[in-house]
GROMACS .gro file of C-alpha atoms in nm:
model
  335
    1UNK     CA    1   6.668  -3.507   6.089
    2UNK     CA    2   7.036  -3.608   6.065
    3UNK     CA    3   7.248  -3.333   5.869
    4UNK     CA    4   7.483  -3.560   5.714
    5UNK     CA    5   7.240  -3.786   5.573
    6UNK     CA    6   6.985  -3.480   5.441
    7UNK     CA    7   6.920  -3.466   5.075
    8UNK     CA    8   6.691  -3.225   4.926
    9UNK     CA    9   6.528  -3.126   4.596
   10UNK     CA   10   6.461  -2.753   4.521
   11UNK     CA   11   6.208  -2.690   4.258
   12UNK     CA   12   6.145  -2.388   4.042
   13UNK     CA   13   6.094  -2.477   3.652
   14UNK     CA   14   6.122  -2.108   3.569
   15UNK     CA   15   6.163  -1.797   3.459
   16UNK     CA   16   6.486  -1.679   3.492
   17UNK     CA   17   6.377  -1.400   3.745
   18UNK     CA   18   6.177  -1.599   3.974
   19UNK     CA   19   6.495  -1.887   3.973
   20UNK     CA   20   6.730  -1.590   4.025
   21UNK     CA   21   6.536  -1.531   4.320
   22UNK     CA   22   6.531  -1.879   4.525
   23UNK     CA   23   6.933  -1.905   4.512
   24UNK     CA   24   7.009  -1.637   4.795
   25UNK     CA   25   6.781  -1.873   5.010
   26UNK     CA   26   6.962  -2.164   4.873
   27UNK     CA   27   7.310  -2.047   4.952
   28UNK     CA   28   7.190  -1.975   5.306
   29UNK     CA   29   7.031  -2.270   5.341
   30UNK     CA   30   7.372  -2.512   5.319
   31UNK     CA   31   7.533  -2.224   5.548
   32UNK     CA   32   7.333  -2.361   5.804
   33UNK     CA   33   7.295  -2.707   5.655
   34UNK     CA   34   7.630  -2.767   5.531
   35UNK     CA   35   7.672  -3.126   5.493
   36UNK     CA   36   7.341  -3.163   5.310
   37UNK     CA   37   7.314  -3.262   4.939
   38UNK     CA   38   7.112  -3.015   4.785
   39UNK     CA   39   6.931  -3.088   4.406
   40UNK     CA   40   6.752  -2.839   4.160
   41UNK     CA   41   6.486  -2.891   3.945
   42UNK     CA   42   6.463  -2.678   3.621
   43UNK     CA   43   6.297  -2.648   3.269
   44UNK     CA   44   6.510  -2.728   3.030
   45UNK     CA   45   6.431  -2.349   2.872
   46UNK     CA   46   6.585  -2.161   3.199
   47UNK     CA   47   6.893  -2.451   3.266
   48UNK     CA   48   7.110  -2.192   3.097
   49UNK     CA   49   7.149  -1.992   3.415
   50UNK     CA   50   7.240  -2.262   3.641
   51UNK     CA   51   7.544  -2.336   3.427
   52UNK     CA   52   7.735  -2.244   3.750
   53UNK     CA   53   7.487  -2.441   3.996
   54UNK     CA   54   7.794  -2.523   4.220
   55UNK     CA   55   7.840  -2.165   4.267
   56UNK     CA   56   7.477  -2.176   4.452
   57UNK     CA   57   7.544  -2.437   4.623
   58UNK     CA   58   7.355  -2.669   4.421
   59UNK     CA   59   7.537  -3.000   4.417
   60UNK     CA   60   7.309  -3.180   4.102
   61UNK     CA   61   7.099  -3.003   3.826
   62UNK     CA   62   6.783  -3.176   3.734
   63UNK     CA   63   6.652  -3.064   3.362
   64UNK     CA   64   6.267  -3.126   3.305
   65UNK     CA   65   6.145  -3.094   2.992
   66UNK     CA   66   5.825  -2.902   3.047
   67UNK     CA   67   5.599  -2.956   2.730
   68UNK     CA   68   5.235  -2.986   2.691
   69UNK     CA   69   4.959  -3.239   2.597
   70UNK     CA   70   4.993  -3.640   2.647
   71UNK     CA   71   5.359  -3.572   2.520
   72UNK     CA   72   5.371  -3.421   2.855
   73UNK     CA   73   5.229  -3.639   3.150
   74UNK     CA   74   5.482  -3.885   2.975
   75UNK     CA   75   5.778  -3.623   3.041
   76UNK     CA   76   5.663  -3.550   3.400
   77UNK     CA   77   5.620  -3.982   3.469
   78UNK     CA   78   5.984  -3.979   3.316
   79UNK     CA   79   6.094  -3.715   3.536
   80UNK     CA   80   5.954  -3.860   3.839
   81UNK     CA   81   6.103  -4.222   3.802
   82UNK     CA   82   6.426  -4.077   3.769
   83UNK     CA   83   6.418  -3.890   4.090
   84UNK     CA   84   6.192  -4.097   4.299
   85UNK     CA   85   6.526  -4.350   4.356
   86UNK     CA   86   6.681  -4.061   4.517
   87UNK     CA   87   6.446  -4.045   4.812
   88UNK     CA   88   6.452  -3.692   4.919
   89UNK     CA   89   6.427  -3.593   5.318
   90UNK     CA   90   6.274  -3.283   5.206
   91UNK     CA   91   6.104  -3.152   4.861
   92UNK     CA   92   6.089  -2.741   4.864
   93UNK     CA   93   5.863  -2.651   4.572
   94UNK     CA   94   5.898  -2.304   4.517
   95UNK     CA   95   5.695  -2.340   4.187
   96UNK     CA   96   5.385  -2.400   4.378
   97UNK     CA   97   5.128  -2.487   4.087
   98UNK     CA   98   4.901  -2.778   3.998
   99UNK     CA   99   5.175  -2.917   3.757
  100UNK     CA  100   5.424  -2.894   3.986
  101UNK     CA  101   5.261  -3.057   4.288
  102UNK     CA  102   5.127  -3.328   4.073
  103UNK     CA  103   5.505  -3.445   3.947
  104UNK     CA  104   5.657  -3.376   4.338
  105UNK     CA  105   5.349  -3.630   4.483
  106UNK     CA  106   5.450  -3.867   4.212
  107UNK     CA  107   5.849  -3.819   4.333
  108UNK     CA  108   5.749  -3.870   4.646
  109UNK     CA  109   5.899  -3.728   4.975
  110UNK     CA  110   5.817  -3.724   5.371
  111UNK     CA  111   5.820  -3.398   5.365
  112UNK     CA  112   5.707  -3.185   5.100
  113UNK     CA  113   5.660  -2.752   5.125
  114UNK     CA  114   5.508  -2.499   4.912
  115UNK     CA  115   5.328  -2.224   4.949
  116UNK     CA  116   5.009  -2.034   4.869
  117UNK     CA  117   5.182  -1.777   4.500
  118UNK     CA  118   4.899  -1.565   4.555
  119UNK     CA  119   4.963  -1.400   4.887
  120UNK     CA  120   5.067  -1.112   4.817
  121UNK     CA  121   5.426  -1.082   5.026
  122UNK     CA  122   5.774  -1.126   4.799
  123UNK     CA  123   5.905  -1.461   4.651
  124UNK     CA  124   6.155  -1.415   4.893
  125UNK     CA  125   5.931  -1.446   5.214
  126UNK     CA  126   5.701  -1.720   5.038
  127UNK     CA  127   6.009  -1.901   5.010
  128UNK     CA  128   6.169  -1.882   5.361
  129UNK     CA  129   5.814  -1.978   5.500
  130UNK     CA  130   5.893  -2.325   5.332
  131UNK     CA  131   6.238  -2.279   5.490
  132UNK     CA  132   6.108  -2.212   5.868
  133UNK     CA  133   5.995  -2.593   5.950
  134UNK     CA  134   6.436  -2.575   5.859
  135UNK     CA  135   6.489  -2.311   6.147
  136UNK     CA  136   6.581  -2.085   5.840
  137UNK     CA  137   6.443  -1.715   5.913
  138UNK     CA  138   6.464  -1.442   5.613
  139UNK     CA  139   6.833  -1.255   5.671
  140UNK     CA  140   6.818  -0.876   5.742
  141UNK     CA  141   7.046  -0.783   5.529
  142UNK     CA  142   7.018  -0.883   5.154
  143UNK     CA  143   7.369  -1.087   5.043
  144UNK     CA  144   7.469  -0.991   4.667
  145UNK     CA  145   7.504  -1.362   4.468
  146UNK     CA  146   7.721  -1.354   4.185
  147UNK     CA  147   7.607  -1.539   3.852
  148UNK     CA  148   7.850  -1.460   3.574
  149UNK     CA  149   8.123  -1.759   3.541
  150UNK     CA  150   8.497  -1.645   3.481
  151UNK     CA  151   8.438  -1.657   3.055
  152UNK     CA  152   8.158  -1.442   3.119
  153UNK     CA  153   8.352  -1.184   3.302
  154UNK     CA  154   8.663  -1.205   3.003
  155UNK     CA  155   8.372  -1.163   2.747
  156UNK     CA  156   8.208  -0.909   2.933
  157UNK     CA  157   8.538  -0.721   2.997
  158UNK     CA  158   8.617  -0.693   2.649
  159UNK     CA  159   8.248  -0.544   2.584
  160UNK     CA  160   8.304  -0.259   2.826
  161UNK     CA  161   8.644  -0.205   2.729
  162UNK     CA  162   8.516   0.015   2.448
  163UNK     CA  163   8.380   0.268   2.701
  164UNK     CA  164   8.617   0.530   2.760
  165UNK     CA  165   8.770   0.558   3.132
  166UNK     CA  166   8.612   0.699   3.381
  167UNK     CA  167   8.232   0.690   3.218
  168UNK     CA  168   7.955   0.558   3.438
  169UNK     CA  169   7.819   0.228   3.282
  170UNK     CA  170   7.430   0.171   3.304
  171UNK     CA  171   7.247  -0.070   3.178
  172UNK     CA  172   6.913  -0.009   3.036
  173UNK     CA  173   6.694  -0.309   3.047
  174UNK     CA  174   6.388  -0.233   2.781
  175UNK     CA  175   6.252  -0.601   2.756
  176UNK     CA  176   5.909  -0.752   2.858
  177UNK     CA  177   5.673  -1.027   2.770
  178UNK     CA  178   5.387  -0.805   2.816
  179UNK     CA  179   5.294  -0.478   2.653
  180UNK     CA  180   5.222  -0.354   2.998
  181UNK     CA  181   5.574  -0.408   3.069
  182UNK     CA  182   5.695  -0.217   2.857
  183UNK     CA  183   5.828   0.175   2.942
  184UNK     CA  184   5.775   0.425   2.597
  185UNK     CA  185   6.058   0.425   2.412
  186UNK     CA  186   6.063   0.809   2.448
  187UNK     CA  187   6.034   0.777   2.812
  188UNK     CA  188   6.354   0.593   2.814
  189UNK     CA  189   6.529   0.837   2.522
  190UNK     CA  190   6.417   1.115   2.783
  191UNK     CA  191   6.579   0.968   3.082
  192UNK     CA  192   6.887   0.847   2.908
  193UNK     CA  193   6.902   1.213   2.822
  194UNK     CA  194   6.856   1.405   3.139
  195UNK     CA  195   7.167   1.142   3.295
  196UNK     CA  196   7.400   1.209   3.004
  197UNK     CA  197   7.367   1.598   3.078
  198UNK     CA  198   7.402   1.553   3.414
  199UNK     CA  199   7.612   1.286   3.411
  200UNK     CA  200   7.939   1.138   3.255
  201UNK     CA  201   7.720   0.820   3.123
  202UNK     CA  202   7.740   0.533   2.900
  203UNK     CA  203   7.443   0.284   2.827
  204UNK     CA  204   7.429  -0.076   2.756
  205UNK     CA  205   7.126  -0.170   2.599
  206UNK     CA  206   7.008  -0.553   2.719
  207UNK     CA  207   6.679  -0.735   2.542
  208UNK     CA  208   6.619  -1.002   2.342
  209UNK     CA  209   6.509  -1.045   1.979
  210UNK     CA  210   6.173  -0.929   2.009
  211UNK     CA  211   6.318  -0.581   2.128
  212UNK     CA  212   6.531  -0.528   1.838
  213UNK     CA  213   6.262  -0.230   1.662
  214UNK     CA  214   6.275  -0.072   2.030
  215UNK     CA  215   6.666  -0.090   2.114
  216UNK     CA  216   6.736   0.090   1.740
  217UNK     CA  217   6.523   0.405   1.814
  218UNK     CA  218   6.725   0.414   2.120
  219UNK     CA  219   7.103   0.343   2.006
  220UNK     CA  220   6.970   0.600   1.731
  221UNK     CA  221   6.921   0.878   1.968
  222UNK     CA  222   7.303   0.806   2.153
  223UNK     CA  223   7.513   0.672   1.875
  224UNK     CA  224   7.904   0.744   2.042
  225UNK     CA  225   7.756   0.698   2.417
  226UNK     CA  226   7.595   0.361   2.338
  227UNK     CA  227   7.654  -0.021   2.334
  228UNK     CA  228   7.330  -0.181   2.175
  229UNK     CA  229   7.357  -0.552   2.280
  230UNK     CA  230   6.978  -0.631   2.223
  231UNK     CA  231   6.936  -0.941   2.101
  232UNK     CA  232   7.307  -1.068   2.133
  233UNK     CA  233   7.381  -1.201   2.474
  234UNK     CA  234   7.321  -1.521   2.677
  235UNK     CA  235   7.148  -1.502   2.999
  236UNK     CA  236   7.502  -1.534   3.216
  237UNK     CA  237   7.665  -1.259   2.945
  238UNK     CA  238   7.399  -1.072   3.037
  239UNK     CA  239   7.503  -1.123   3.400
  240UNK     CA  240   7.816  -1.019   3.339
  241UNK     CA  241   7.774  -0.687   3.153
  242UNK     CA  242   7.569  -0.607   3.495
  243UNK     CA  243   7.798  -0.723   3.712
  244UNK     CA  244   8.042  -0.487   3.592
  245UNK     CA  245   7.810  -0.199   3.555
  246UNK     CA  246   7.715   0.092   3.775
  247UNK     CA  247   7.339   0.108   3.753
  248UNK     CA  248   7.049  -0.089   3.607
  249UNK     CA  249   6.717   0.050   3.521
  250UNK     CA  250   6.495  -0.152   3.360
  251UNK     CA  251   6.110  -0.283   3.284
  252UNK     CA  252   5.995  -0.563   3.517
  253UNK     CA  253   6.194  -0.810   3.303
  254UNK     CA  254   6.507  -1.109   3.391
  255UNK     CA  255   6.775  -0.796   3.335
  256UNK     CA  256   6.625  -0.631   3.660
  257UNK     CA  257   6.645  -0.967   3.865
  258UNK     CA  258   7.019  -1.023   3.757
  259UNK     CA  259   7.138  -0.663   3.868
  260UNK     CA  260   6.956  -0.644   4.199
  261UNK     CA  261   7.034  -1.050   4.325
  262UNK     CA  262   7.400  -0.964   4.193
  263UNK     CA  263   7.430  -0.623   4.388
  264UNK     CA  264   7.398  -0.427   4.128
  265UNK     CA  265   7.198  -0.073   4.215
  266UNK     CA  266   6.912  -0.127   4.048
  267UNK     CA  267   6.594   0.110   3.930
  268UNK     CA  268   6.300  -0.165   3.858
  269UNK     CA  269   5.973  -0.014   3.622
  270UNK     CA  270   5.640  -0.178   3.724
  271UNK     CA  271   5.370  -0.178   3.498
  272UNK     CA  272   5.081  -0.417   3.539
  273UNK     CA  273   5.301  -0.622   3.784
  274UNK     CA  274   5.339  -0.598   4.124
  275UNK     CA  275   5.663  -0.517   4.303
  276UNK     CA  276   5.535  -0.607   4.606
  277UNK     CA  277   5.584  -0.939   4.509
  278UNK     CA  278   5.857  -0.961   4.295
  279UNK     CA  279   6.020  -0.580   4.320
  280UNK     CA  280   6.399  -0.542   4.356
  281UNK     CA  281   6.561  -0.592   4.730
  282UNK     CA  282   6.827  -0.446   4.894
  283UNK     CA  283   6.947  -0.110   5.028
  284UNK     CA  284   7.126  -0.020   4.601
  285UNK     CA  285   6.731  -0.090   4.482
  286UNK     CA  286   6.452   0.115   4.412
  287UNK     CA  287   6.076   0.070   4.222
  288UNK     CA  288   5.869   0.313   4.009
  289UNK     CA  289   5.493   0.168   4.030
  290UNK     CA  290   5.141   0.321   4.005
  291UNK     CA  291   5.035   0.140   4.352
  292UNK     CA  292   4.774   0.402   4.404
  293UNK     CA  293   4.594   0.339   4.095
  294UNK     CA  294   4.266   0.100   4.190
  295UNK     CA  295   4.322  -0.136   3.899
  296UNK     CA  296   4.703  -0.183   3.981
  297UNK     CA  297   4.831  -0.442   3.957
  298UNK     CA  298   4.601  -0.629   3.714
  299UNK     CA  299   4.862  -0.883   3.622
  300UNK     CA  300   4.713  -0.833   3.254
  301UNK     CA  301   4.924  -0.858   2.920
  302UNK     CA  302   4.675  -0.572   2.800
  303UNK     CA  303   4.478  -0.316   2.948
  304UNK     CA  304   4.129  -0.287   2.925
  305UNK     CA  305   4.086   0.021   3.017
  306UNK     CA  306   4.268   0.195   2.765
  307UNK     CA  307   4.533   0.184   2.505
  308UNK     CA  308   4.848   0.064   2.511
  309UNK     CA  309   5.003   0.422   2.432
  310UNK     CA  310   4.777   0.514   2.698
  311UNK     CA  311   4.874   0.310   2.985
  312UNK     CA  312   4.824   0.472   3.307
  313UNK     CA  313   5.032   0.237   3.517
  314UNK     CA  314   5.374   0.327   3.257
  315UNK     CA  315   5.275   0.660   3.203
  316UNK     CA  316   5.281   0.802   3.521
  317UNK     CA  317   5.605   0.723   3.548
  318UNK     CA  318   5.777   1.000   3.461
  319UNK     CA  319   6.167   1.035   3.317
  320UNK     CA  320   6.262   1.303   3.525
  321UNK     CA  321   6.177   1.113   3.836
  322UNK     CA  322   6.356   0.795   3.740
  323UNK     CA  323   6.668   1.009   3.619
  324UNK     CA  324   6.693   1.176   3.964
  325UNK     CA  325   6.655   0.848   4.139
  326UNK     CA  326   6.926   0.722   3.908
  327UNK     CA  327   7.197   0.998   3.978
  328UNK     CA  328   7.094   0.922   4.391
  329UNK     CA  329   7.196   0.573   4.318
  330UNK     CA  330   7.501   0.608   4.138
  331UNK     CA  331   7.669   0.853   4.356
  332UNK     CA  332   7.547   0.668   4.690
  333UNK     CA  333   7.743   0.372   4.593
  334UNK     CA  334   7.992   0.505   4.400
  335UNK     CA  335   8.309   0.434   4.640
   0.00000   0.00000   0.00000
């Protein structure tokens, strides 16, 4: 295949973690393929964090509008007549389900390349096995990609301005779709408690909307040594905060993905999920997960073995554990 004349389409419609995730291979991709003209596919719901796609790499942004119903084999017909003209050497779909794979046959390519999302290896690995037909093997060493745009940075600056000098930022990520996501609130008090006596800390709170009753116990219990942004920040501001932060630890949630792929030391909480899979990479990263529990991971929203308060998977985790792992991490990278 001639490098100059190589065009390709990357495909991952979402979430913001799992698209966080494919643009370290991307990047490394036109290292080796430099001349090539590299595309991205995207729902229109996750576009947001590709507002800097030439950052990545990615030379056009593709927006699909992923709805359901007859509304939606319309969309994906729509989709595919505007890329089919574009006749792709090479189609990576990194989605890898039966709506994706149905829209890429109707786009058409020579050379299309998934992969099986149930092995259980990391999105990372899953990805460079579509990369290997490239001559593209995984890198040993993990390289950090920024996300944040320069107005992020300003607006984040300003944020963080308010925390006196010489305070150790950390983020505190306490989202989740899932109840079994989701850490206690009190284990998260305890731990932010335990650092601030053994540490000169400061916390960020990050979440959306739906974490608004959660983040208020928790500003509640810090008050002076807390910035409670729950529920006010786009995805790249969010990016930003962590990019000038010392240490993230947070539920399996986007706020994890954006410290770890942005260098960040990171502290990732596994519930139901599996980090295995999906867990933090990178020498600054670490994972808290009940892997020795027979039911884990059940990739369930609920339990069915017990109650939510109950969890087995969360609860094990204990605050005292994560704290320590914390105060490892900061210091370790701290100059």
């Amino acid at each position: 295949m001639n490098e100059t004349k190589m065009r390709v389409l990357f495909v991952r419609f979402s979430a913001y973690g799992d698209i966080c995730m494919c643009l370290p291979a991307i990047v490394h991709f036109r290292r080796v393929y430099s001349e090539a003209e590299t595309h991205f596919l995207v729902a229109h719901k996750y576009a947001d964090l590709l507002t800097n796609h030439k950052r990545y790499e990615i030379d056009y942004l593709h927006i699909y509008n992923r709805i359901g119903g007859f509304k939606g084999w319309l969309e994906m017909l729509n989709t595919a007549n505007k890329l089919r003209p574009l006749k792709f050497d090479a189609i990576f779909n990194w989605q890898s389900n039966p709506r994706s794979k149905i829209l890429l046959s109707a786009v058409g390519s020579k050379t299309i390349l998934s992969f099986n999302r149930f092995m259980r290896i990391h999105q990372i690995e899953k990805i460079y096995l579509t990369l290997k037909q490239f001559g593209l093997k995984q890198p040993d060493k993990f390289e950090p990609i920024p996300l944040a745009g320069d107005s992020e940075i300003k607006w984040a600056s300003g944020v963080l301005s308010h925390v006196p000098r010489g305070r150790i930022k950390i983020v505190i990520g306490i989202g989740g779709l899932w109840q079994t996501k989701l850490w206690q609130v009190s284990n998260f008090i305890e731990t932010m408690r335990i650092l601030s006596n053994s540490t000169d800390a400061h916390f960020v709170l990050i979440g959306d909307s739906r974490d608004l009753d959660r983040s208020d116990a928790i500003s509640s219990a810090f008050q002076d040594r807390i910035i409670n942004l729950t529920g006010r920040t786009t995805i790249l501001q969010s990016a930003a905060i962590i990019s000038l932060s010392d240490l993230t630890i947070s539920n399996d949630t986007s706020t994890m993905h954006l410290s770890w792929v942005q260098g960040t030391p990171t502290i990732g909480i596994f519930g139901s999920t599996d980090p295995k899979r999906t867990g933090p990479l990178g020498e600054k990263a670490f994972v808290f997960a009940s892997t020795l529990l027979p039911c884990h991971p059940c990739f369930q929203g609920y339990c069915k073995i017990s109650e939510i308060e109950n969890l087995k998977c969360l609860n094990s985790i204990k605050p005292e554990e994560v704290a320590e792992r914390a105060v490892q991490l900061i210091f370790k990278n701290s100059g």
